Short mmCIF file of C-alpha atoms and ligand atoms in Angstrom, two decimals:
data_model
loop_
_atom_site.label_atom_id
_atom_site.label_comp_id
_atom_site.label_asym_id
_atom_site.label_seq_id
_atom_site.Cartn_x
_atom_site.Cartn_y
_atom_site.Cartn_z
CA MET A 14 33.51 0.89 17.67
CA ARG A 15 34.54 -1.88 20.06
CA GLN A 16 32.28 -3.12 22.84
CA VAL A 17 34.18 -3.58 26.12
CA THR A 18 33.57 -7.03 27.64
CA ASN A 19 36.62 -7.40 29.88
CA CYS A 20 38.42 -5.04 32.25
CA ARG A 21 41.37 -3.23 30.70
CA VAL A 22 43.51 -3.82 33.82
CA CYS A 23 42.61 -7.22 35.25
CA GLY A 24 40.69 -8.91 32.42
CA SER A 25 37.62 -9.62 34.59
CA SER A 26 34.23 -9.83 32.89
CA ARG A 27 32.46 -8.70 36.08
CA LEU A 28 31.73 -5.19 34.82
CA GLU A 29 28.73 -3.37 36.30
CA LYS A 30 27.19 -0.33 34.63
CA TYR A 31 26.62 2.55 37.04
CA LEU A 32 26.15 5.57 34.79
CA ASP A 33 24.37 6.02 31.47
CA LEU A 34 24.65 9.49 29.90
CA GLY A 35 22.80 8.44 26.73
CA ARG A 36 23.97 8.42 23.11
CA LEU A 37 26.27 11.41 22.81
CA PRO A 38 28.33 12.94 20.00
CA LEU A 39 32.15 13.08 20.15
CA ALA A 40 33.19 15.94 22.42
CA ASN A 41 35.89 17.39 20.15
CA GLY A 42 34.05 16.62 16.91
CA LEU A 43 33.11 20.27 16.44
CA LEU A 44 30.87 21.03 13.46
CA GLN A 45 31.61 23.44 10.60
CA SER A 46 27.93 24.27 10.21
CA PRO A 47 24.77 23.84 12.33
CA GLN A 48 23.36 21.75 9.47
CA ASP A 49 26.13 19.13 9.75
CA GLU A 50 25.23 15.64 10.96
CA CYS A 51 27.05 14.23 13.96
CA GLU A 52 27.54 10.61 14.83
CA ARG A 53 26.49 9.47 18.31
CA PHE A 54 27.86 6.69 20.48
CA PRO A 55 26.72 5.28 23.85
CA LEU A 56 28.33 6.99 26.82
CA GLU A 57 28.12 4.55 29.72
CA VAL A 58 30.54 3.85 32.59
CA LEU A 59 31.19 0.38 33.99
CA LEU A 60 32.93 -0.54 37.24
CA CYS A 61 35.16 -3.59 37.35
CA LEU A 62 33.98 -5.43 40.46
CA ASP A 63 37.40 -7.08 40.80
CA CYS A 64 40.00 -4.27 40.48
CA HIS A 65 37.69 -1.19 40.65
CA LEU A 66 38.67 0.42 37.39
CA SER A 67 35.89 2.55 35.91
CA GLN A 68 35.77 2.33 32.14
CA LEU A 69 33.55 3.19 29.19
CA SER A 70 31.44 0.45 27.66
CA VAL A 71 32.66 1.28 24.12
CA VAL A 72 35.91 2.28 22.43
CA VAL A 73 35.61 4.62 19.45
CA ASP A 74 38.34 4.35 16.77
CA PRO A 75 41.16 6.76 17.82
CA LYS A 76 41.67 7.81 14.19
CA VAL A 77 38.11 9.17 14.27
CA LEU A 78 38.58 10.81 17.68
CA TYR A 79 41.91 12.51 17.06
CA SER A 80 41.84 13.74 13.49
CA ASN A 81 41.13 17.49 13.19
CA TYR A 82 41.55 17.71 16.95
CA PRO A 83 40.82 21.30 18.03
CA TYR A 84 42.04 21.19 21.65
CA ARG A 85 45.18 23.24 22.37
CA SER A 86 46.76 22.82 25.83
CA SER A 87 48.58 26.16 25.74
CA VAL A 88 45.41 28.31 25.76
CA SER A 89 45.11 28.26 29.56
CA THR A 90 47.64 30.18 31.64
CA THR A 91 46.81 27.90 34.58
CA PHE A 92 47.82 24.81 32.60
CA ARG A 93 51.02 26.44 31.32
CA ARG A 94 51.85 27.28 34.93
CA HIS A 95 51.10 23.68 35.95
CA CYS A 96 53.59 22.39 33.32
CA TYR A 97 56.17 24.95 34.46
CA ASP A 98 55.85 23.79 38.08
CA MET A 99 56.02 20.15 37.03
CA ALA A 100 59.25 20.75 35.09
CA ARG A 101 60.75 22.62 38.06
CA VAL A 102 59.96 19.83 40.52
CA LEU A 103 61.41 17.17 38.22
CA LYS A 104 64.52 19.21 37.45
CA ASP A 105 65.19 19.88 41.16
CA ASP A 106 64.74 16.18 41.88
CA HIS A 107 67.06 15.22 39.02
CA ASP A 108 69.75 17.64 40.18
CA ALA A 109 69.50 16.46 43.79
CA LYS A 110 69.95 12.84 42.72
CA TRP A 111 72.87 13.77 40.49
CA ARG A 112 74.57 15.65 43.35
CA ALA A 113 73.91 12.77 45.75
CA SER A 114 75.61 10.45 43.30
CA GLY A 115 78.84 12.41 43.75
CA HIS A 116 78.82 14.87 40.82
CA HIS A 117 78.99 18.61 41.46
CA GLY A 118 78.76 22.06 39.93
CA TYR A 119 78.69 22.41 36.16
CA ASP A 120 79.03 18.70 35.63
CA ILE A 121 75.28 18.11 35.95
CA GLU A 122 74.04 15.61 33.43
CA GLN A 123 71.29 17.14 31.29
CA PRO A 124 67.92 15.43 31.76
CA THR A 125 66.24 14.27 28.55
CA LEU A 126 62.58 14.06 27.64
CA ILE A 127 60.19 12.02 25.52
CA ASP A 128 56.70 13.52 25.60
CA ILE A 129 53.72 11.35 24.63
CA GLY A 130 50.57 13.16 23.50
CA ALA A 131 52.52 16.38 23.13
CA ASN A 132 49.58 18.41 21.73
CA ASP A 133 50.88 21.91 20.87
CA GLY A 134 54.13 21.59 22.81
CA CYS A 135 52.83 23.24 25.98
CA LEU A 136 54.70 20.82 28.26
CA ILE A 137 57.88 20.60 26.13
CA ASN A 138 58.22 24.38 26.13
CA GLN A 139 58.19 24.51 29.93
CA PHE A 140 60.60 21.56 30.24
CA LYS A 141 63.02 23.21 27.82
CA ARG A 142 62.98 26.32 29.99
CA HIS A 143 64.20 24.13 32.85
CA GLY A 144 67.08 22.65 30.84
CA PHE A 145 65.54 19.38 29.65
CA ARG A 146 66.63 18.27 26.18
CA PRO A 147 63.67 16.89 24.18
CA VAL A 148 64.55 13.59 22.48
CA PHE A 149 61.27 13.43 20.59
CA ALA A 150 57.56 14.17 20.90
CA VAL A 151 54.66 11.98 19.86
CA GLU A 152 51.45 13.65 18.74
CA PRO A 153 49.08 11.91 16.30
CA ASP A 154 47.46 15.07 14.93
CA GLN A 155 49.86 16.86 12.57
CA GLU A 156 48.04 20.18 12.68
CA THR A 157 48.03 20.22 16.51
CA SER A 158 51.75 19.40 16.62
CA ARG A 159 52.68 22.55 14.65
CA GLY A 160 53.08 24.40 17.97
CA ILE A 161 55.87 22.07 19.14
CA PRO A 162 59.26 23.87 19.11
CA GLY A 163 61.02 23.42 15.75
CA ASP A 164 64.17 21.82 17.18
CA THR A 165 62.17 18.89 18.61
CA LEU A 166 61.72 15.72 16.53
CA VAL A 167 57.95 15.18 16.19
CA LEU A 168 56.44 11.80 15.35
CA ASN A 169 52.84 12.09 14.16
CA ASN A 170 51.76 8.72 15.41
CA PHE A 171 50.01 6.87 18.19
CA TRP A 172 52.14 5.48 21.02
CA SER A 173 51.83 1.76 20.32
CA PHE A 174 54.35 -1.06 20.01
CA ASN A 175 53.39 -1.66 16.37
CA SER A 176 54.07 1.91 15.35
CA MET A 177 56.99 2.79 17.64
CA ALA A 178 59.15 -0.38 17.50
CA PRO A 179 59.85 -0.13 13.72
CA MET A 180 60.48 3.61 14.06
CA GLN A 181 62.93 3.03 16.88
CA ARG A 182 64.88 0.57 14.70
CA LEU A 183 64.75 2.63 11.51
CA MET A 184 65.64 5.95 13.11
CA THR A 185 67.72 4.48 15.96
CA LEU A 186 65.72 6.55 18.43
CA PRO A 187 67.41 6.73 21.84
CA GLY A 188 65.80 6.54 25.28
CA ALA A 189 65.37 9.38 27.77
CA SER A 190 65.72 10.04 31.48
CA HIS A 191 62.07 11.17 31.65
CA ILE A 192 59.03 10.00 29.67
CA THR A 193 55.99 12.20 30.22
CA ALA A 194 52.36 11.44 29.37
CA THR A 195 49.96 14.10 30.61
CA ASN A 196 46.24 13.72 29.92
CA VAL A 197 46.75 10.90 27.47
CA PHE A 198 46.85 7.63 29.46
CA ALA A 199 43.08 7.68 30.10
CA HIS A 200 42.63 7.95 26.32
CA VAL A 201 44.45 4.67 25.63
CA ASP A 202 42.62 1.39 25.08
CA ASP A 203 45.55 -1.04 25.31
CA ILE A 204 47.35 0.36 28.35
CA LYS A 205 49.56 -2.74 28.69
CA ASP A 206 50.87 -2.17 25.15
CA PHE A 207 51.44 1.48 26.12
CA LEU A 208 53.79 0.37 28.93
CA GLU A 209 55.57 -2.22 26.76
CA THR A 210 56.20 0.56 24.21
CA ALA A 211 57.64 2.78 26.95
CA LYS A 212 60.10 -0.01 27.84
CA LEU A 213 61.65 0.42 24.38
CA PHE A 214 62.84 3.85 25.46
CA MET A 215 63.66 3.26 29.14
CA GLN A 216 67.25 3.33 30.29
CA CYS A 217 68.58 2.54 33.72
CA GLY A 218 66.81 5.02 36.04
CA THR A 219 64.21 6.32 33.55
CA THR A 220 61.03 7.59 35.17
CA ILE A 221 57.68 7.60 33.39
CA ILE A 222 55.54 10.45 34.68
CA ILE A 223 51.86 10.00 33.91
CA GLU A 224 49.15 12.50 34.77
CA VAL A 225 45.50 11.45 34.68
CA PRO A 226 42.28 12.92 36.07
CA TYR A 227 41.63 11.17 39.41
CA ALA A 228 38.36 9.22 39.62
CA TYR A 229 38.29 9.90 43.37
CA HIS A 230 37.56 13.57 42.63
CA MET A 231 35.27 12.75 39.73
CA VAL A 232 32.97 10.74 41.99
CA LEU A 233 33.22 12.80 45.18
CA ASN A 234 32.81 16.13 43.35
CA ASN A 235 30.20 14.97 40.80
CA GLU A 236 32.48 15.81 37.86
CA PHE A 237 30.39 13.74 35.45
CA ASP A 238 31.20 16.04 32.54
CA THR A 239 34.81 14.75 32.50
CA ILE A 240 33.22 11.63 31.00
CA TYR A 241 33.37 11.59 27.20
CA HIS A 242 34.43 9.12 24.53
CA GLU A 243 38.11 10.13 24.64
CA HIS A 244 38.37 9.11 28.31
CA LEU A 245 38.24 5.33 28.22
CA SER A 246 39.38 4.83 31.85
CA TYR A 247 38.68 6.70 35.12
CA PHE A 248 41.57 5.77 37.36
CA LEU A 249 41.95 5.08 41.06
CA VAL A 250 45.41 4.34 42.48
CA LYS A 251 44.43 0.77 43.36
CA PRO A 252 43.99 -0.61 39.80
CA LEU A 253 46.96 1.45 38.60
CA ASP A 254 49.26 -0.09 41.20
CA ARG A 255 48.18 -3.55 40.04
CA LEU A 256 48.66 -2.63 36.38
CA PHE A 257 52.25 -1.45 36.84
CA THR A 258 53.20 -4.42 39.04
CA GLU A 259 51.87 -6.87 36.46
CA ALA A 260 53.87 -5.04 33.78
CA GLY A 261 57.09 -5.62 35.78
CA MET A 262 57.20 -1.97 36.87
CA THR A 263 56.72 -0.12 40.16
CA LEU A 264 54.46 2.80 40.98
CA THR A 265 57.10 4.41 43.18
CA ASP A 266 55.12 7.52 44.12
CA VAL A 267 51.93 9.43 43.45
CA THR A 268 51.12 13.08 44.09
CA GLU A 269 47.86 15.01 43.84
CA HIS A 270 47.30 18.22 41.88
CA GLN A 271 44.36 20.57 41.45
CA ILE A 272 44.53 20.86 37.67
CA HIS A 273 41.51 19.66 35.63
CA GLY A 274 39.36 19.21 38.73
CA GLY A 275 41.81 16.82 40.44
CA THR A 276 44.73 15.02 38.83
CA ILE A 277 47.18 12.37 40.03
CA ARG A 278 50.81 12.37 38.93
CA LEU A 279 52.23 8.85 38.83
CA PHE A 280 55.94 8.07 39.02
CA VAL A 281 56.70 4.72 37.42
CA LYS A 282 59.99 2.86 37.06
CA ASN A 283 61.06 -0.44 35.61
CA GLY A 284 61.62 -3.38 37.98
CA LYS A 285 60.63 -4.07 41.56
CA LEU A 286 61.37 -1.06 43.80
CA PRO A 287 60.21 0.38 47.14
CA GLN A 288 56.98 2.43 47.10
CA SER A 289 56.21 5.70 48.84
CA LYS A 290 53.79 5.53 51.78
CA ARG A 291 51.56 7.87 49.78
CA VAL A 292 50.63 5.03 47.41
CA PHE A 293 49.26 2.91 50.29
CA ASP A 294 47.58 5.89 51.95
CA MET A 295 45.72 6.78 48.78
CA VAL A 296 44.49 3.24 48.23
CA ASP A 297 43.26 3.23 51.85
CA ARG A 298 41.51 6.55 51.38
CA GLU A 299 39.78 5.26 48.22
CA ALA A 300 38.47 2.27 50.19
CA MET A 301 37.36 4.43 53.14
CA SER A 302 35.45 6.70 50.74
CA GLY A 303 33.46 3.74 49.44
CA LEU A 304 35.14 3.69 46.04
CA HIS A 305 35.75 -0.04 46.15
CA ASP A 306 31.99 -0.58 46.30
CA VAL A 307 29.56 -0.06 43.41
CA ASP A 308 26.93 1.55 45.68
CA ARG A 309 29.03 4.72 46.02
CA TYR A 310 29.05 5.02 42.22
CA LYS A 311 25.29 4.58 42.04
CA GLN A 312 24.95 7.44 44.52
CA PHE A 313 27.18 9.51 42.19
CA ALA A 314 24.83 8.68 39.30
CA ARG A 315 21.86 10.01 41.32
CA SER A 316 23.74 13.26 42.05
CA VAL A 317 24.40 13.62 38.31
CA GLU A 318 20.65 13.49 37.65
CA ASP A 319 20.08 16.16 40.31
CA ILE A 320 22.64 18.46 38.65
CA ARG A 321 20.95 17.92 35.30
CA ASP A 322 17.52 18.82 36.73
CA ASP A 323 18.84 21.90 38.58
CA LEU A 324 20.69 23.16 35.50
CA ARG A 325 17.71 22.65 33.20
CA ALA A 326 15.55 24.66 35.58
CA LEU A 327 18.09 27.48 35.81
CA VAL A 328 19.70 27.88 32.40
CA LYS A 329 17.61 29.73 29.81
CA ASP A 330 18.51 30.38 26.17
CA ASP A 331 19.95 33.86 26.90
CA VAL A 332 22.79 32.30 28.92
CA VAL A 333 26.29 32.32 27.41
CA GLY A 334 28.88 29.59 28.03
CA PHE A 335 32.58 30.13 28.68
CA GLY A 336 35.04 27.52 27.38
CA ALA A 337 34.06 25.14 24.56
CA SER A 338 35.67 22.32 26.52
CA ALA A 339 35.15 18.64 25.88
CA LYS A 340 33.41 18.64 29.27
CA GLY A 341 31.01 21.27 27.98
CA CYS A 342 29.89 18.99 25.17
CA THR A 343 28.94 16.23 27.65
CA LEU A 344 27.23 18.68 29.98
CA LEU A 345 25.17 20.45 27.32
CA ASN A 346 24.13 17.29 25.51
CA TYR A 347 23.32 15.21 28.59
CA CYS A 348 21.34 18.07 30.16
CA ASP A 349 19.88 19.07 26.77
CA ILE A 350 20.77 22.72 27.35
CA HIS A 351 20.83 25.17 24.46
CA LEU A 352 22.95 28.24 25.14
CA LYS A 353 23.01 31.46 23.14
CA GLU A 354 26.71 31.02 22.32
CA ILE A 355 30.03 29.93 23.85
CA TRP A 356 33.10 32.13 24.16
CA ASP A 357 36.44 30.47 23.65
CA ASP A 358 39.94 31.83 22.95
CA THR A 359 41.06 28.82 20.87
CA PRO A 360 41.28 29.91 17.21
CA GLN A 361 40.73 26.29 16.07
CA LYS A 362 37.34 26.20 17.87
CA GLN A 363 36.02 29.63 16.92
CA GLY A 364 33.43 29.69 14.11
CA LYS A 365 32.47 26.06 14.82
CA TYR A 366 29.48 24.49 16.58
CA VAL A 367 29.17 22.11 19.53
CA PRO A 368 27.88 18.79 18.14
CA GLY A 369 24.41 17.69 19.24
CA VAL A 370 23.30 21.04 20.64
CA TYR A 371 24.63 23.11 17.69
CA THR A 372 25.77 26.03 19.88
CA PRO A 373 28.06 28.51 18.07
CA ILE A 374 31.59 28.98 19.44
CA VAL A 375 32.77 32.56 19.11
CA PRO A 376 35.60 34.74 20.43
CA PHE A 377 34.92 36.80 23.55
CA ASN A 378 33.29 40.08 22.57
CA PHE A 379 33.13 43.15 24.77
CA ASP A 380 29.76 44.43 23.51
CA ARG A 381 28.08 41.05 23.87
CA MET A 382 29.50 40.77 27.37
CA ARG A 383 27.69 43.96 28.37
CA GLN A 384 24.34 42.42 27.33
CA THR A 385 24.99 39.18 29.20
CA LYS A 386 23.49 38.50 32.63
CA HIS A 387 24.55 34.87 33.14
CA ILE A 388 27.66 32.95 32.06
CA LEU A 389 27.78 29.17 32.47
CA LEU A 390 31.30 27.97 33.32
CA LEU A 391 31.85 25.06 30.95
CA ALA A 392 35.54 25.09 31.95
CA TRP A 393 34.85 25.27 35.72
CA ASN A 394 38.33 23.77 36.27
CA PHE A 395 39.74 27.15 35.21
CA ALA A 396 37.08 29.19 37.06
CA ASP A 397 39.58 31.48 38.82
CA GLU A 398 41.49 32.35 35.65
CA ILE A 399 38.35 32.89 33.56
CA MET A 400 36.35 34.86 36.15
CA ARG A 401 39.31 37.11 36.95
CA LYS A 402 39.83 37.86 33.27
CA ILE A 403 36.19 38.55 32.36
CA ASN A 404 35.35 40.44 35.56
CA ALA A 405 38.40 42.64 34.87
CA CYS A 406 36.74 43.53 31.52
CA GLY A 407 33.81 44.97 33.48
CA TYR A 408 31.41 41.99 33.52
CA GLU A 409 28.70 42.64 36.11
CA GLY A 410 26.45 39.62 35.62
CA LYS A 411 26.35 36.28 37.42
CA TRP A 412 28.39 33.11 36.98
CA ILE A 413 26.87 29.63 37.02
CA ARG A 414 29.09 26.79 38.16
CA PRO A 415 27.71 23.31 37.38
CA VAL A 416 29.79 21.11 39.71
CA PRO A 417 30.13 19.83 42.45
CA TYR A 418 26.56 21.19 42.63
CA VAL A 419 24.83 23.96 40.71
CA GLU A 420 25.84 27.30 42.13
CA VAL A 421 25.12 30.89 41.05
CA MET A 422 27.88 33.32 41.99
P1 JHZ B 527 39.74 22.27 29.29
C1 JHZ B 527 40.99 18.64 28.32
O1 JHZ B 527 39.58 18.53 28.26
C2 JHZ B 527 41.67 17.96 27.17
P2 JHZ B 527 38.60 19.79 28.12
C3 JHZ B 527 41.67 16.47 27.22
N1 JHZ B 527 40.47 15.91 26.69
C4 JHZ B 527 41.77 15.96 28.61
O2 JHZ B 527 42.11 14.83 28.80
C5 JHZ B 527 41.31 16.78 29.76
O3 JHZ B 527 41.49 18.16 29.53
C6 JHZ B 527 41.89 16.41 31.08
C7 JHZ B 527 39.06 27.52 26.79
N2 JHZ B 527 39.62 28.64 27.56
O4 JHZ B 527 41.20 22.45 29.23
C8 JHZ B 527 40.11 26.63 26.17
C9 JHZ B 527 39.56 29.91 27.02
O5 JHZ B 527 39.03 30.10 25.92
O6 JHZ B 527 39.08 22.49 30.59
C10 JHZ B 527 39.39 25.29 26.09
O7 JHZ B 527 38.64 25.25 24.89
N3 JHZ B 527 40.08 30.95 27.74
C11 JHZ B 527 42.84 15.99 26.39
O8 JHZ B 527 38.45 20.18 26.70
C12 JHZ B 527 38.45 25.32 27.27
O9 JHZ B 527 38.29 26.68 27.64
C13 JHZ B 527 40.67 30.77 28.95
O10 JHZ B 527 41.11 31.75 29.57
O11 JHZ B 527 37.35 19.50 28.87
C14 JHZ B 527 39.02 24.60 28.45
O12 JHZ B 527 39.03 23.23 28.22
C15 JHZ B 527 40.72 29.45 29.50
C16 JHZ B 527 41.32 29.22 30.86
C17 JHZ B 527 40.19 28.41 28.78
O13 JHZ B 527 39.47 20.85 28.91
ZN1 ZN B 528 39.48 -5.01 36.61
#
């Protein structure tokens, strides 16, 4: 474990702690048995008073975090749909640029893809459907990467200069027109090295498309459960813009998406280029919302305590959870809530236990549903999909949503 003393973006040592969730276990370190021990690490968030990046106070070894990783992106229809839409937007944009450059009809150059943090191939599958040719995928966990389509070269490694530069030379790996990194950039400690590694595979015109949960929504909507040891950084546009500029790149555009409780999609290119007005507007909105001032974060921390107290008063041990998400692990452990069980469709999670609270994770069961009066939405980001599905099975009980405030529906 590494203690963070300097900001990951600007190097400043002026880091102020605004949230302390206690010593928590690793969110995806699911247990085989309720008797198993689990290691705990501090879960505290610091704000850089100079560039306004929020970051954890410690970095846990990624080899510990990402071995036997049970999360599978493809389980949610909403996320698959999100990847489909993303591929469509990028393909349309690619085709429009190709046409504008004077080429027509069947002569369209095929866009190519490198996907970082490919998980089970959820994103690659949707990009292939839109005519992208995968160059290679990077996914450190071998077992997770089994879902990636067989015709895609898979590198079971972390995206770092030390691991990728020798591979590039040995295997003469080419570049790609698009490099995607969805829900992985916040997991990276050395984000400058991440960008230098990307440069190895950038050609003229390559776009890096990064998606990260947006700290603006985390703070304004009290999404404290998106804080766990995998998420080292909680990004605003302001520090990101500085990061890319200092790396000799340009954040050319940024768009907002609803997925995972509020996500930003960043478009990054090599060199100094014009920026969309959206980039400036979002930085302004962050400032106007108080997010360049530590007091707003301290107010967030007080709201988190209120949610904890409300949930503890409401949730009894006959309540069932839906979605053994990483978020759920933070929520249950921080609030010290002990549910009857958690339903989850991920085969790799079923039969295991949430660390710290030792709640069993089981498949959805029709008979148990009939005896259930309250379900706690531990994957509130997929509330519509989950509620529609379970209500359609005849569920007549109530739903509890923990954020932005505790709500019984
Ligand atoms: P879900 C994920 O975090 C992964 P998590 C990662 N840590 C990250 O960075 C963030 O997103 C942004 C289950 N489920 O996706 C599947 C069903 O069983 O909200 C999952 O276990 N049936 C890399 O883990 C869980 O719920 C369903 O119908 O907090 C959802 O976890 C649906 C919709 C979900 O993220
Ligand atoms: Zn900083």
